[in-house]
Amino acid sequence: MTSFGTADLKKMFDAIAAAIEADKDRLCQLDGVIGDADHGIAMALGFNAARDAVAALDAATVEPATLLNTAAKSFLNAVGASSGPLYATAFMRGAAAVKGKATLAASDVIAMFQAMAQGIKDRGKAEPGEKTMVDAWQPAAEAATAAHGAGKDLAESLGIAFAAAERGAEATKDMIATKGRSSRLGERSLGYIDPGAASAVLVIGAIRSSLAGYHRPR
Amino acid sequence: MTSFGTADLKKMFDAIAAAIEADKDRLCQLDGVIGDADHGIAMALGFNAARDAVAALDAATVEPATLLNTAAKSFLNAVGASSGPLYATAFMRGAAAVKGKATLAASDVIAMFQAMAQGIKDRGKAEPGEKTMVDAWQPAAEAATAAHGAGKDLAESLGIAFAAAERGAEATKDMIATKGRSSRLGERSLGYIDPGAASAVLVIGAIRSSLAGYHRPR
Amino acid sequence: MQTKKIINDGDRAVDEMLEGILAAHSRHLWSVDGSPRSIIARDGPRPGKVGLVIGGGSGHEPTFLGFVGKGLADAAAIGNVFASPPPDPILECIKAVSGGAGVLLMYGNYAGDVMNFDMAAEMAAMDDVEVRTVLTTDDVASAPRDQRQKRRGVAGNFFIFKAAGAACDRMLSFDEVERIARKANNHTFTMGAALSPCSLPQTRRPNFEIGADEMEIGMGIHGEPGIARCALKSADAIADEMLDKILAEMAPSRGDKVAVLVNSLGSTPLMELYIVNRRVKQRLDDIGVSVHATWVGNYCTSLEMAGVSVTLEHLDGELQAMLDHPCDCAMFRAG
Amino acid sequence: MQTKKIINDGDRAVDEMLEGILAAHSRHLWSVDGSPRSIIARDGPRPGKVGLVIGGGSGHEPTFLGFVGKGLADAAAIGNVFASPPPDPILECIKAVSGGAGVLLMYGNYAGDVMNFDMAAEMAAMDDVEVRTVLTTDDVASAPRDQRQKRRGVAGNFFIFKAAGAACDRMLSFDEVERIARKANNHTFTMGAALSPCSLPQTRRPNFEIGADEMEIGMGIHGEPGIARCALKSADAIADEMLDKILAEMAPSRGDKVAVLVNSLGSTPLMELYIVNRRVKQRLDDIGVSVHATWVGNYCTSLEMAGVSVTLEHLDGELQAMLDHPCDCAMFRAG
Ligand SMILES: Nc1ncnc2c1ncn2[C@@H]1O[C@H](COP(=O)(O)OP(=O)(O)O)[C@@H](O)[C@H]1O
Ligand SMILES: Nc1ncnc2c1ncn2[C@@H]1O[C@H](COP(=O)(O)OP(=O)(O)O)[C@@H](O)[C@H]1O
Ligand SMILES: [Mg+2]
Ligand SMILES: [Mg+2]
Ligand SMILES: [Mg+2]
Ligand SMILES: [Mg+2]
């Protein structure tokens, strides 16, 4: 299939929520090391709320942009914290990028993906290298856009994006946090993966698996 | 030697304080099971204070009764709790029993010992069988008086008293507390030695060892 | 391994605490010269007023000395941790607050406290001060109903002292003060549950053993064993168990009023206490009993013990008036 | 093994706590219809008065909602445990307290709170409510002196909110309220030390690891790592370490006045806090700084975390007047 509708995006949120729920404890533990140990809770709360909210929408009449805005609002109100505004902004920007479209072509998905990453960056005012989820989202978005521009199909492009996200998250180990709760740790934040970057990998992986039909080998 | 002066009683308080200090933790643990875990602290505080107070007295001019009253007051003010009034009353009664005497004959020591046990009983209004220190003190005092009345010397008499105290303390295991902090336990106090009875054995053992020259084999 | 405490020397902890308290609350409290364990209210004691002296062991802060002040207790005699004060500091308190109208001694019903306070009362009588005693016995878990006089005094002290202090502050006669104090005690019911032990500053050892998934119902505020061990229950189940026992004894009628105290035994945080209070209110609403006032927090603690107690005071017009009577203490204000 | 908590359901803990709080404090507090996490003062908000909205994550009780009431904050927006509230409940608070003279948002300086409160402020601006923000940054351990704006807001909130609330209650202009709020923040310095972790109701797992004989200096009130691990020190040594850092920044002169807050991070009992206060007072006496007022107890907690924080507010005439200004909140009264 080459185009995606509201029903597909519902599946996407199912996939993200399932992926986060599965690694909830690991995310809390990562956050426990350099933060306040609740990232897994926040992400699970947020994506469960988003999944339930979009599940309640009528796929026949509701268009993708509306679904994404619904996801944004429900995620935000369930969570607050840092992840709330960051992911809510991501989905609102994603919505703006596909406004008015009844179904999304591959290029729309790439545009949505790019807009989400930009939204996170704008909301958090973080640059790459500050040890945040931006270090996973930005390289992933850039890689997806470049690959697709170079003629790769959506599956390949999202696969490349996912690999870039994994590398970016891994790289946060060697960064000193300068944004977010960990930013007061200075040197002491070295050597640990940023929990938000780790969860971004899960989110991006779930987007890929649901939209590009790729399923990670267990 | 057959008579005891103020200097000997100072040694007696040294011996008691040392014996309690050595078993302080065990007494706290016993009290932890059926009380509030502080009996060793209270007894150590009290007898250290008594030892220091009597040590400061001039053995040449101060008579035994004054020494015992000094011990009573210092023990009481250092401790409070249950042990405070009980042992303070014991020593005040002991003082009354030897009032006016410059030195104590064996019979005076027995009388003092008897008066101490009676003082504890009067202050606490406890009868034997209520799982308190009375269950060690009363049989010990009765045994000492009987033995001495039957012509045994002080060493023998206090040896018999000590054995009676040990049996009495051991017997508290099978008693249900009806006085003191443990009295609300009912059945649940069964099977445990009463801490006050256990410390009474130490006190009586130290009195014996210091006045009757008996030293418990280590 | 010793438990962690922010102290200097276990044997000095009580005296250093008192220094810190007087440093913080010199506007409310002073201590008798040469008797630092006798803490007196700056405002409160006065000629013609019945004096109220409370006291007991340390480790229950803000009980006792937090409740010393205008409209509540005139003085508190402070003992070592979990140990009654000796007679001398109690006697000093009695002398300091005596206004010629008599002095009422109020404290929890424990063998050690009874012996020491009674000795102090005898000494005071020799100085011609009329002294009477009202023991608090609010802990329903500590003895059967027909042996109320054997029960321990625990967090309900708060309501009982408050009633007596208000009666004193209103310059009522000694007989009236005593009557109201006894009535408040008879109208106050507490039950507690402990989750984890505390440790004495001197031993730094947990004062009882409890399983990682166990709780103890009816645990005393000195860690004395309670009435039953069981698996840790939900907040609602714990509240229900306490209320079932309390309400069975209090037997309120529809339309009756109560005051509520949800108390932390030390380390249990406000979040958990308020979750318990939520259930307490539900239960009282269900039987048509209205809550006149509620206090939630650390009122009668056992150092860092984890757990909660629930106290209900069954109000009538008189007890409600005493409860609403203003007081201004170092650690507590009302009205 | 899960940590012990008196709760029903970890995911419902915050909402059940709020129910219990409203049940206990309905005379002081109400919550916005359809927005139960927006807690408003019954008395306080009024036409012509600058509105004061505070807020942040749960788990710090009595911060934040305990400080909502006449003379202090008009409303508090409550988030999940250790998580900023989302914009909606914040916006509801702003609307509920807006008296036409502007609304001041005050909260601790955390990335999550900043993002959510800023979004709420943008929304309020669209409704033509003038909103300004003053972040609290009193935690001296959380960033170097030259980066004060990066520091966390911790227990010093108490003094900073108090000053702003008093300024609002005196009907001062928005500019004046903002100036006083910023001044109070700049005059307030806090440092904390943690001995043992807390655990979130949802995970029931200790939120950090610490040795049985270790403490952590500068630990954040969400269990964020601090500046150093070390062996547990004596109360005096801990107090000295905090005061050395605080006084070096505050640089008071002989004769200056300060207000003191010795705060429990949750499970540390009053006995230990007062032992710390004893040392604080000694140190201030030594340098001729006088203590205008002292508060000791649970003011800004991290659930059941063990530890203490010391806060000093460097007073001038204006800040002292704001501190002495009466307030009547659900969990705190002064003046
Ligand atoms: N300013 C920011 N920009 C981008 N990401 C951020 C920013 N601040 C925090 N984050 C991300 O948020 C994550 C923490 O999220 P979470 O634990 O849910 O919130 P909180 O820190 O409020 O507990 C961090 O690991 C980081 O990746
Ligand atoms: N009424 C009493 N008569 C005699 N002995 C008593 C009485 N009450 C308590 N005791 C003794 O006191 C002991 C406890 O002493 P201690 O722990 O020092 O005091 P507290 O119970 O106040 O903590 C008990 O083990 C018991 O032997
Ligand atoms: Mg976090
Ligand atoms: Mg004891
Ligand atoms: Mg005791
Ligand atoms: Mg958080």
mmCIF file of C-alpha atoms in Angstrom, chain D residues 81-222:
data_model
loop_
_atom_site.group_PDB
_atom_site.id
_atom_site.type_symbol
_atom_site.label_atom_id
_atom_site.label_comp_id
_atom_site.label_asym_id
_atom_site.label_seq_id
_atom_site.Cartn_x
_atom_site.Cartn_y
_atom_site.Cartn_z
ATOM 1 C CA VAL D 81 4.005 12.882 40.860
ATOM 2 C CA PHE D 82 7.203 14.812 40.039
ATOM 3 C CA ALA D 83 5.697 15.968 36.753
ATOM 4 C CA SER D 84 4.600 19.457 35.769
ATOM 5 C CA PRO D 85 0.863 19.913 35.294
ATOM 6 C CA PRO D 86 -0.203 20.298 31.655
ATOM 7 C CA PRO D 87 -1.292 23.728 30.386
ATOM 8 C CA ASP D 88 -5.053 23.198 30.790
ATOM 9 C CA PRO D 89 -5.271 23.037 34.606
ATOM 10 C CA ILE D 90 -2.824 25.930 34.785
ATOM 11 C CA LEU D 91 -5.025 27.950 32.445
ATOM 12 C CA GLU D 92 -8.073 27.124 34.568
ATOM 13 C CA CYS D 93 -6.251 28.450 37.627
ATOM 14 C CA ILE D 94 -5.333 31.640 35.809
ATOM 15 C CA LYS D 95 -8.951 32.221 34.759
ATOM 16 C CA ALA D 96 -10.276 31.462 38.245
ATOM 17 C CA VAL D 97 -8.028 33.960 40.034
ATOM 18 C CA SER D 98 -7.765 36.738 37.464
ATOM 19 C CA GLY D 99 -9.047 39.941 39.040
ATOM 20 C CA GLY D 100 -8.205 42.216 36.132
ATOM 21 C CA ALA D 101 -4.878 43.334 37.585
ATOM 22 C CA GLY D 102 -2.812 40.564 36.014
ATOM 23 C CA VAL D 103 -1.820 37.071 37.090
ATOM 24 C CA LEU D 104 1.650 36.086 38.282
ATOM 25 C CA LEU D 105 2.836 32.521 37.677
ATOM 26 C CA MET D 106 5.427 31.244 40.151
ATOM 27 C CA TYR D 107 6.979 27.806 40.146
ATOM 28 C CA GLY D 108 10.270 26.015 40.392
ATOM 29 C CA ASN D 109 12.681 26.261 37.498
ATOM 30 C CA TYR D 110 12.365 22.894 35.718
ATOM 31 C CA ALA D 111 12.283 22.330 31.969
ATOM 32 C CA GLY D 112 8.937 20.562 32.086
ATOM 33 C CA ASP D 113 7.255 23.184 34.228
ATOM 34 C CA VAL D 114 8.607 25.992 32.075
ATOM 35 C CA MET D 115 7.223 24.439 28.891
ATOM 36 C CA ASN D 116 3.776 23.740 30.344
ATOM 37 C CA PHE D 117 3.365 27.038 32.195
ATOM 38 C CA ASP D 118 4.583 28.959 29.134
ATOM 39 C CA MET D 119 1.993 27.222 26.950
ATOM 40 C CA ALA D 120 -0.695 28.105 29.506
ATOM 41 C CA ALA D 121 0.528 31.698 29.598
ATOM 42 C CA GLU D 122 0.276 31.914 25.791
ATOM 43 C CA MET D 123 -3.291 30.603 25.939
ATOM 44 C CA ALA D 124 -4.207 33.077 28.697
ATOM 45 C CA ALA D 125 -2.770 35.937 26.671
ATOM 46 C CA MET D 126 -5.225 35.019 23.910
ATOM 47 C CA ASP D 127 -7.987 35.496 26.512
ATOM 48 C CA ASP D 128 -6.476 38.947 27.207
ATOM 49 C CA VAL D 129 -5.270 38.076 30.699
ATOM 50 C CA GLU D 130 -1.914 39.712 31.399
ATOM 51 C CA VAL D 131 0.356 36.974 32.698
ATOM 52 C CA ARG D 132 3.911 37.257 33.983
ATOM 53 C CA THR D 133 6.256 34.584 35.303
ATOM 54 C CA VAL D 134 8.780 34.502 38.128
ATOM 55 C CA LEU D 135 10.750 31.272 38.407
ATOM 56 C CA THR D 136 12.159 30.209 41.760
ATOM 57 C CA THR D 137 15.873 29.352 41.695
ATOM 58 C CA ASP D 138 16.909 29.024 45.338
ATOM 59 C CA ASP D 139 18.846 25.721 45.195
ATOM 60 C CA VAL D 140 22.472 26.813 45.495
ATOM 61 C CA ALA D 141 23.636 23.245 44.838
ATOM 62 C CA SER D 142 22.073 23.051 41.395
ATOM 63 C CA ALA D 143 24.238 25.472 39.410
ATOM 64 C CA PRO D 144 27.206 27.776 39.961
ATOM 65 C CA ARG D 145 26.643 31.209 41.412
ATOM 66 C CA ASP D 146 27.094 32.994 38.086
ATOM 67 C CA GLN D 147 24.287 30.864 36.622
ATOM 68 C CA ARG D 148 21.624 31.543 39.231
ATOM 69 C CA GLN D 149 18.962 31.562 36.492
ATOM 70 C CA LYS D 150 19.733 27.878 35.833
ATOM 71 C CA ARG D 151 19.155 26.800 39.399
ATOM 72 C CA ARG D 152 16.248 24.670 40.603
ATOM 73 C CA GLY D 153 13.492 25.949 42.834
ATOM 74 C CA VAL D 154 13.197 23.934 46.038
ATOM 75 C CA ALA D 155 12.130 24.520 49.645
ATOM 76 C CA GLY D 156 12.845 28.261 49.374
ATOM 77 C CA ASN D 157 9.592 28.446 47.401
ATOM 78 C CA PHE D 158 8.010 28.803 50.808
ATOM 79 C CA PHE D 159 9.596 32.215 51.471
ATOM 80 C CA ILE D 160 9.395 33.377 47.863
ATOM 81 C CA PHE D 161 5.724 32.513 47.381
ATOM 82 C CA LYS D 162 4.996 34.024 50.812
ATOM 83 C CA ALA D 163 6.540 37.364 49.824
ATOM 84 C CA ALA D 164 4.695 37.491 46.494
ATOM 85 C CA GLY D 165 1.404 36.440 48.087
ATOM 86 C CA ALA D 166 1.690 39.148 50.717
ATOM 87 C CA ALA D 167 2.421 41.750 48.036
ATOM 88 C CA CYS D 168 -0.677 40.629 46.113
ATOM 89 C CA ASP D 169 -2.819 40.644 49.257
ATOM 90 C CA ARG D 170 -1.725 44.231 49.948
ATOM 91 C CA MET D 171 -3.115 45.109 46.533
ATOM 92 C CA LEU D 172 0.220 46.287 45.188
ATOM 93 C CA SER D 173 0.598 46.899 41.460
ATOM 94 C CA PHE D 174 1.641 44.103 39.094
ATOM 95 C CA ASP D 175 5.045 45.748 38.702
ATOM 96 C CA GLU D 176 5.527 45.930 42.457
ATOM 97 C CA VAL D 177 4.403 42.349 43.001
ATOM 98 C CA GLU D 178 6.790 41.144 40.308
ATOM 99 C CA ARG D 179 9.647 43.208 41.727
ATOM 100 C CA ILE D 180 9.103 41.852 45.229
ATOM 101 C CA ALA D 181 8.784 38.280 43.959
ATOM 102 C CA ARG D 182 12.109 38.549 42.089
ATOM 103 C CA LYS D 183 13.748 40.192 45.058
ATOM 104 C CA ALA D 184 12.533 37.439 47.408
ATOM 105 C CA ASN D 185 13.931 34.824 45.033
ATOM 106 C CA ASN D 186 17.284 36.597 44.864
ATOM 107 C CA HIS D 187 17.412 36.820 48.652
ATOM 108 C CA THR D 188 16.599 33.146 49.271
ATOM 109 C CA PHE D 189 19.185 30.342 49.389
ATOM 110 C CA THR D 190 18.597 26.633 49.969
ATOM 111 C CA MET D 191 20.782 23.592 50.208
ATOM 112 C CA GLY D 192 19.698 20.025 50.862
ATOM 113 C CA ALA D 193 21.119 16.607 51.649
ATOM 114 C CA ALA D 194 19.432 13.244 51.139
ATOM 115 C CA LEU D 195 19.967 10.031 53.111
ATOM 116 C CA SER D 196 17.590 7.604 51.446
ATOM 117 C CA PRO D 197 15.403 7.533 48.338
ATOM 118 C CA CYS D 198 11.674 7.810 47.797
ATOM 119 C CA SER D 199 9.652 5.714 45.388
ATOM 120 C CA LEU D 200 6.932 6.678 42.942
ATOM 121 C CA PRO D 201 3.453 5.273 43.614
ATOM 122 C CA GLN D 202 3.440 3.745 40.130
ATOM 123 C CA THR D 203 6.832 2.039 40.264
ATOM 124 C CA ARG D 204 7.137 1.332 44.023
ATOM 125 C CA ARG D 205 10.863 1.174 43.346
ATOM 126 C CA PRO D 206 13.530 3.331 45.095
ATOM 127 C CA ASN D 207 14.224 6.182 42.683
ATOM 128 C CA PHE D 208 17.947 6.105 43.303
ATOM 129 C CA GLU D 209 20.566 3.847 44.848
ATOM 130 C CA ILE D 210 22.536 4.954 47.885
ATOM 131 C CA GLY D 211 24.847 3.081 50.245
ATOM 132 C CA ALA D 212 23.724 2.207 53.760
ATOM 133 C CA ASP D 213 26.278 4.668 55.161
ATOM 134 C CA GLU D 214 26.164 7.297 52.420
ATOM 135 C CA MET D 215 24.458 10.637 51.978
ATOM 136 C CA GLU D 216 24.147 12.863 48.920
ATOM 137 C CA ILE D 217 24.724 16.596 49.092
ATOM 138 C CA GLY D 218 22.596 18.759 46.840
ATOM 139 C CA MET D 219 20.115 16.046 45.892
ATOM 140 C CA GLY D 220 17.148 17.524 44.011
ATOM 141 C CA ILE D 221 13.628 17.257 45.389
ATOM 142 C CA HIS D 222 12.795 14.752 42.661
#
